[in-house]
CSV table of C-alpha atoms in Angstrom, one decimal:
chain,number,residue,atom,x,y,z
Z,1,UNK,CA,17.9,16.9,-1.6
Z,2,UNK,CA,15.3,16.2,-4.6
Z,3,UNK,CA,12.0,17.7,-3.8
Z,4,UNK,CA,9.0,18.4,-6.4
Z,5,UNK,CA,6.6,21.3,-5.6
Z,6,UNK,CA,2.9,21.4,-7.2
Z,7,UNK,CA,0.8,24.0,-6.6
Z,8,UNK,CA,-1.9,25.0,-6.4
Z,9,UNK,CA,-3.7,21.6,-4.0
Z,10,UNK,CA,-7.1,22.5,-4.7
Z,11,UNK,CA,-8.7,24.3,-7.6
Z,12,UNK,CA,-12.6,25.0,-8.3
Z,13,UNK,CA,-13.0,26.0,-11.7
Z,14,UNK,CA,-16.4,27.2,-13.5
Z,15,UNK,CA,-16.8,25.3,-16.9
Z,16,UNK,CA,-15.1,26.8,-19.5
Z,17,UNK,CA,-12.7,28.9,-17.5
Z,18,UNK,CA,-8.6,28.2,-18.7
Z,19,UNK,CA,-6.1,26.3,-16.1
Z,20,UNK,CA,-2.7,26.3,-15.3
Z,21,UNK,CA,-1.2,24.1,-13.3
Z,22,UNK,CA,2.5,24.2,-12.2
Z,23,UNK,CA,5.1,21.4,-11.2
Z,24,UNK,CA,8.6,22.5,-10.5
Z,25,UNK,CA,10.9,19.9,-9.0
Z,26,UNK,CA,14.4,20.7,-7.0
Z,27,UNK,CA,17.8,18.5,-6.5
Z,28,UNK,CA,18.3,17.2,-10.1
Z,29,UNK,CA,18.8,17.7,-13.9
Z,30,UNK,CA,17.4,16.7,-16.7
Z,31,UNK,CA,14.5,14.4,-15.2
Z,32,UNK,CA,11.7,12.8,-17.3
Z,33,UNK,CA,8.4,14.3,-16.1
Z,34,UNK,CA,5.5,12.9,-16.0
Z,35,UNK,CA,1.5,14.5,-16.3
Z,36,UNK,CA,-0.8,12.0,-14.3
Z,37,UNK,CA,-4.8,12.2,-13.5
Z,38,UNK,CA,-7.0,10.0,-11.2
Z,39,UNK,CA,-10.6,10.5,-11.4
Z,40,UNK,CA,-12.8,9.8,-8.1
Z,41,UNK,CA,-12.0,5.8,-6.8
Z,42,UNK,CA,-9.8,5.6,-10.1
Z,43,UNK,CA,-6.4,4.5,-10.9
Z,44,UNK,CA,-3.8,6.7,-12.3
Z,45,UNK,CA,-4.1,8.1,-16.0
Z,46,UNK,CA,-0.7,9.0,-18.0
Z,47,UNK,CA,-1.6,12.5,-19.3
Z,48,UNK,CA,1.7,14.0,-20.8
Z,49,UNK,CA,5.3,13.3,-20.5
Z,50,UNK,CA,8.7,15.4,-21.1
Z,51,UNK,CA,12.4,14.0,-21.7
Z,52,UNK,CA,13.3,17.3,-22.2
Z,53,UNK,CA,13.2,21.0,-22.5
Z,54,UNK,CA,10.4,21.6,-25.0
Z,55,UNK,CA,9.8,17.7,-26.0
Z,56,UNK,CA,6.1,16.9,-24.9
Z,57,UNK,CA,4.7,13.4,-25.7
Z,58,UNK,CA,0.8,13.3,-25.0
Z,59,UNK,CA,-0.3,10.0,-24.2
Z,60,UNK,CA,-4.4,10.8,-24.2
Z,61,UNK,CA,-6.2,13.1,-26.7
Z,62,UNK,CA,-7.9,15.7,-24.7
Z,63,UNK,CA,-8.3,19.2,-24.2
Z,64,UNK,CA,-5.3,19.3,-21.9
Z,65,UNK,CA,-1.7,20.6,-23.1
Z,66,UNK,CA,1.4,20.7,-21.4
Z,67,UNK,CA,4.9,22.7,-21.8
Z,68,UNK,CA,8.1,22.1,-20.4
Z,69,UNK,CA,9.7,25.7,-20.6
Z,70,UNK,CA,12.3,24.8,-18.1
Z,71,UNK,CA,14.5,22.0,-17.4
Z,72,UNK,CA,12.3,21.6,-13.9
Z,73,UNK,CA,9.5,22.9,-14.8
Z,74,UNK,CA,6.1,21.5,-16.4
Z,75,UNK,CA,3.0,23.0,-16.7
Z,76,UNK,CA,-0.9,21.5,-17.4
Z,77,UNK,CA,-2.8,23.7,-19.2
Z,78,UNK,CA,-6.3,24.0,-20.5
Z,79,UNK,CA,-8.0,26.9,-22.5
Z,80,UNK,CA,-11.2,26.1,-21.8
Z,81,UNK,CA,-12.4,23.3,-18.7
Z,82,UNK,CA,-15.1,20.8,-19.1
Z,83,UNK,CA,-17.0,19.2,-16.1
Z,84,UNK,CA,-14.7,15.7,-17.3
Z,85,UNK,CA,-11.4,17.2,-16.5
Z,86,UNK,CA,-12.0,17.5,-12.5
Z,87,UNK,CA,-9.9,15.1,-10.9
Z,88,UNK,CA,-6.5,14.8,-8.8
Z,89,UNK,CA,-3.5,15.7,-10.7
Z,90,UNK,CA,0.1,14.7,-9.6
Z,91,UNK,CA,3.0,15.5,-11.7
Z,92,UNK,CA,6.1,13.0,-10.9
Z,93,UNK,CA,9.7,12.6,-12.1
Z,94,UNK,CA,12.5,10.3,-12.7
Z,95,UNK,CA,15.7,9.9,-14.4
Z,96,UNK,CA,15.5,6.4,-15.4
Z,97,UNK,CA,13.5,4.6,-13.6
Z,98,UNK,CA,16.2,3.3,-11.6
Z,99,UNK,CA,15.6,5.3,-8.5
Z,100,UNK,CA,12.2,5.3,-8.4
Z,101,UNK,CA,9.2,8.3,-9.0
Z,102,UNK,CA,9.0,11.2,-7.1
Z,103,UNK,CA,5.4,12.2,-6.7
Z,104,UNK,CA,4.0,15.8,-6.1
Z,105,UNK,CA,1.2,16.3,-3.4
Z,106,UNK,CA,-1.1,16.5,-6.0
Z,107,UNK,CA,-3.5,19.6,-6.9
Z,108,UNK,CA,-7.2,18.5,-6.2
Z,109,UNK,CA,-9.6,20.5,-9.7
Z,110,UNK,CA,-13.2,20.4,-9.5
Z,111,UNK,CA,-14.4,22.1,-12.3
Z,112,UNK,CA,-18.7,23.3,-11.9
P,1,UNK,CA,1.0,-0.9,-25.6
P,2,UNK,CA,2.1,-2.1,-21.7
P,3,UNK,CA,-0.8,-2.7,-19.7
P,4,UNK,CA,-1.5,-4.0,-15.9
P,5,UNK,CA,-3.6,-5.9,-14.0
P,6,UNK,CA,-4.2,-5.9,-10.6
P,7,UNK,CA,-6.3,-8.0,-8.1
P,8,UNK,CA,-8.6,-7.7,-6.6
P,9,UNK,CA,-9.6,-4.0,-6.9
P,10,UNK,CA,-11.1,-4.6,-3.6
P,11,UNK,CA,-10.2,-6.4,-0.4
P,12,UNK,CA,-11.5,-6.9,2.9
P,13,UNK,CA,-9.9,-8.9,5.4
P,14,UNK,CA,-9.8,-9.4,9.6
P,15,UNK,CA,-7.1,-7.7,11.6
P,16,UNK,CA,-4.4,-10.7,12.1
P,17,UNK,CA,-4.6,-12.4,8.5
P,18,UNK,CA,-2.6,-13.0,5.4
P,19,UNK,CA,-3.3,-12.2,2.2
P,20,UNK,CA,-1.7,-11.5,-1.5
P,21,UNK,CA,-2.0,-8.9,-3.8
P,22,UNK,CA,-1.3,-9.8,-8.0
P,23,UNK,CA,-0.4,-7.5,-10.0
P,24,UNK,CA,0.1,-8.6,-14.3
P,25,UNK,CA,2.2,-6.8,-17.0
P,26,UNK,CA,1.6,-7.1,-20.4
P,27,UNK,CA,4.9,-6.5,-22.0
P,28,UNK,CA,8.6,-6.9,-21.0
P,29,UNK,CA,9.9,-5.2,-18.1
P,30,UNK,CA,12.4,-5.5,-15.2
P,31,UNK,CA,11.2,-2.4,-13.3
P,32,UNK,CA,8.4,-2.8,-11.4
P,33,UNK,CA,6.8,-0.4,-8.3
P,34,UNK,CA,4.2,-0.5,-5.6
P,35,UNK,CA,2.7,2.7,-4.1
P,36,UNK,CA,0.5,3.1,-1.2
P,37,UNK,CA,-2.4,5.9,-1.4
P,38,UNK,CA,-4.2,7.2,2.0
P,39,UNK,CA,-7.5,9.1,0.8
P,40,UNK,CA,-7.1,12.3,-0.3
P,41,UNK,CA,-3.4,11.9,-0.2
P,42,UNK,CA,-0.8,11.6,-2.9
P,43,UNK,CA,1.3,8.3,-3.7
P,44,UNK,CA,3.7,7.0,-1.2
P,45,UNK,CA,6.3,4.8,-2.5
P,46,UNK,CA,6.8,1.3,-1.0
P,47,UNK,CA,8.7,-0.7,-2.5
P,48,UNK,CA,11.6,-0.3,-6.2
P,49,UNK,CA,11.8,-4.2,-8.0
P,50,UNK,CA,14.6,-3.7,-10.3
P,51,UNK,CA,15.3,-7.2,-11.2
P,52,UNK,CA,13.9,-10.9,-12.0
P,53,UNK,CA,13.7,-12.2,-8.2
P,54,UNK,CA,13.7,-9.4,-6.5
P,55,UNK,CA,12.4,-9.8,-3.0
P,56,UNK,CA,12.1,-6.8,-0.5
P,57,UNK,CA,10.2,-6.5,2.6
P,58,UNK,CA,9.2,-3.6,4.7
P,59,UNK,CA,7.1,-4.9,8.4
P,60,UNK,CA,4.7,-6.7,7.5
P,61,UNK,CA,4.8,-5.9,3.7
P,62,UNK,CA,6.5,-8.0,1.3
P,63,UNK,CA,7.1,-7.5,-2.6
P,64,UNK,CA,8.5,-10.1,-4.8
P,65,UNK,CA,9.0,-10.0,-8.7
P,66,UNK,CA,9.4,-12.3,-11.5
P,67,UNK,CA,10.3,-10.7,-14.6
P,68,UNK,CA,9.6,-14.2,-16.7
P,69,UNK,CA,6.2,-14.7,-15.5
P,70,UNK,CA,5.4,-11.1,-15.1
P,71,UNK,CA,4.0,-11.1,-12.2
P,72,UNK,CA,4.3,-9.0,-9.0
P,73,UNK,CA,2.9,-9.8,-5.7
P,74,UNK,CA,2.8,-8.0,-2.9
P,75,UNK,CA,2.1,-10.3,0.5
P,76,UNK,CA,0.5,-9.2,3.7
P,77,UNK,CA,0.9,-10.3,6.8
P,78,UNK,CA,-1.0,-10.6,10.3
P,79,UNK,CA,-2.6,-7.1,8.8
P,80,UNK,CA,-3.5,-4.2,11.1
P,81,UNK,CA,-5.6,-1.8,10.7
P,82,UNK,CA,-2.8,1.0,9.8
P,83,UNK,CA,-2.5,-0.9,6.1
P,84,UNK,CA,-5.9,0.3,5.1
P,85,UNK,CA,-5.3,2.1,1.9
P,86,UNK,CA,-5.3,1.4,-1.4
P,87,UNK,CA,-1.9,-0.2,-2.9
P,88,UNK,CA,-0.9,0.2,-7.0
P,89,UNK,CA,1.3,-1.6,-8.9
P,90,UNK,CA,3.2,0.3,-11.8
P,91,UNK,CA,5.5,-1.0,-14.2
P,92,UNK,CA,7.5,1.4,-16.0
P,93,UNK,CA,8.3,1.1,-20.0
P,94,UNK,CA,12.1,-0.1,-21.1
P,95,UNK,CA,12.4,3.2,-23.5
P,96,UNK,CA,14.0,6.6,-22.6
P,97,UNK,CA,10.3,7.8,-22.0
P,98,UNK,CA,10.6,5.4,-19.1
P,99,UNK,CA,7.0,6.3,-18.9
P,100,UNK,CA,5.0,4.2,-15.5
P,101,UNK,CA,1.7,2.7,-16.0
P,102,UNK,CA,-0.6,1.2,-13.2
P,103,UNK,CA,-2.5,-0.7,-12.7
P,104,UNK,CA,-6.2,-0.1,-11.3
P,105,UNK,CA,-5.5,-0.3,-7.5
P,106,UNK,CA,-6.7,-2.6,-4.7
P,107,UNK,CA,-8.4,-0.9,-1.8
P,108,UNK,CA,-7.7,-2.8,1.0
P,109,UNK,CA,-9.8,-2.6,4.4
P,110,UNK,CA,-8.4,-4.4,7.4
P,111,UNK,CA,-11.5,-5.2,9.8
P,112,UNK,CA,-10.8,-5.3,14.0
């Protein structure tokens, strides 16, 4: 069966301090993946999305960065937080839309 | 750029009642999505509209889309208190990016 795995769910960060967030998803090839972020009573932000091993589209300039160094695998990195990147992550993936978007459970960052 | 609208952000209704939820897209699409979020929680999908027309139901949800008007609604009826959550509409892009946007979220309270 398809499954998607993000770890870590909650994360509290001092400013400044790097991140690394990782989404690995089971049960299918070559998805699209998807970087998402929801601030506090927010909707959902497009951060970064992959068709593809090493392809990385970022949809908001930020001091965020993503890889893809594995079909089913996609990381969220930072080298250094700021108080503004706390939020809810969830990293999703499809393969055309078709059948829907998988959702993570999400990794809950505070950054202090 | 695809954007959507949702409303309202916010509703409030009694324990037996019907209501509607909008949900606007800016640009064409056929492939639209509604997700429920419990606090704290990650998305839950609801409903996949794949086509001008498209009419699914689920209890006492139903989704309906028109791809010419574009313009998603999702309809409750006699709500109970378990449908308190906040609902988002996404629509996802026609490219191979396939990227989904949403829109901003209606938290919805059903009152006894």
């Amino acid at each position: 069966s398809q499954t998607i795995h993000q770890w870590p769910a909650t994360l509290v960060q001092p400013v400044g301090s790097p991140l690394s967030l990782e989404c690995t998803v089971e049960g299918t090839s070559n998805p699209n993946l998807y970087w998402y972020r929801q601030a506090a009573g927010r909707g959902l932000q497009l951060l970064f999305y992959s068709v593809g091993i090493g392809q990385i589209s970022s949809e908001v300039p930020q001091n965020l960065s993503a890889s893809r160094p594995q079909d089913r695998q996609f990381i969220l990195s930072s080298k250094k937080l700021l108080l503004s990147d706390s939020g809810f992550y969830l990293c999703a993936w499809s393969v055309n839309g078709a059948g829907g978007y998988t959702f993570g459970s999400g990794t809950r960052l505070t950054v202090v | 750029e695809l954007k959507v609208e949702q409303n309202p952000l916010f509703l409030s209704m009694q324990e037996g009642k019907n209501y509607t939820i909008y949900c606007n897209y800016s640009t064409t699409s056929d492939r639209l999505y509604w997700y429920r979020q419990d606090p704290g929680k990650s998305l839950e999908s609801l409903f996949v509209l794949l086509s001008n027309g498209a009419v699914k139901q689920e209890g006492r949800l139903m989704a309906s889309l028109d791809t010419k008007a574009r313009l998603s609604t999702l309809h409750i009826t006699a709500a109970v208190h378990d449908l308190s959550a906040t609902y988002f509409c996404a629509v996802s892009t026609m490219d191979s990016s396939y990227k989904l946007i949403f829109g901003s979220g209606t938290r919805l309270l059903v009152r006894p």
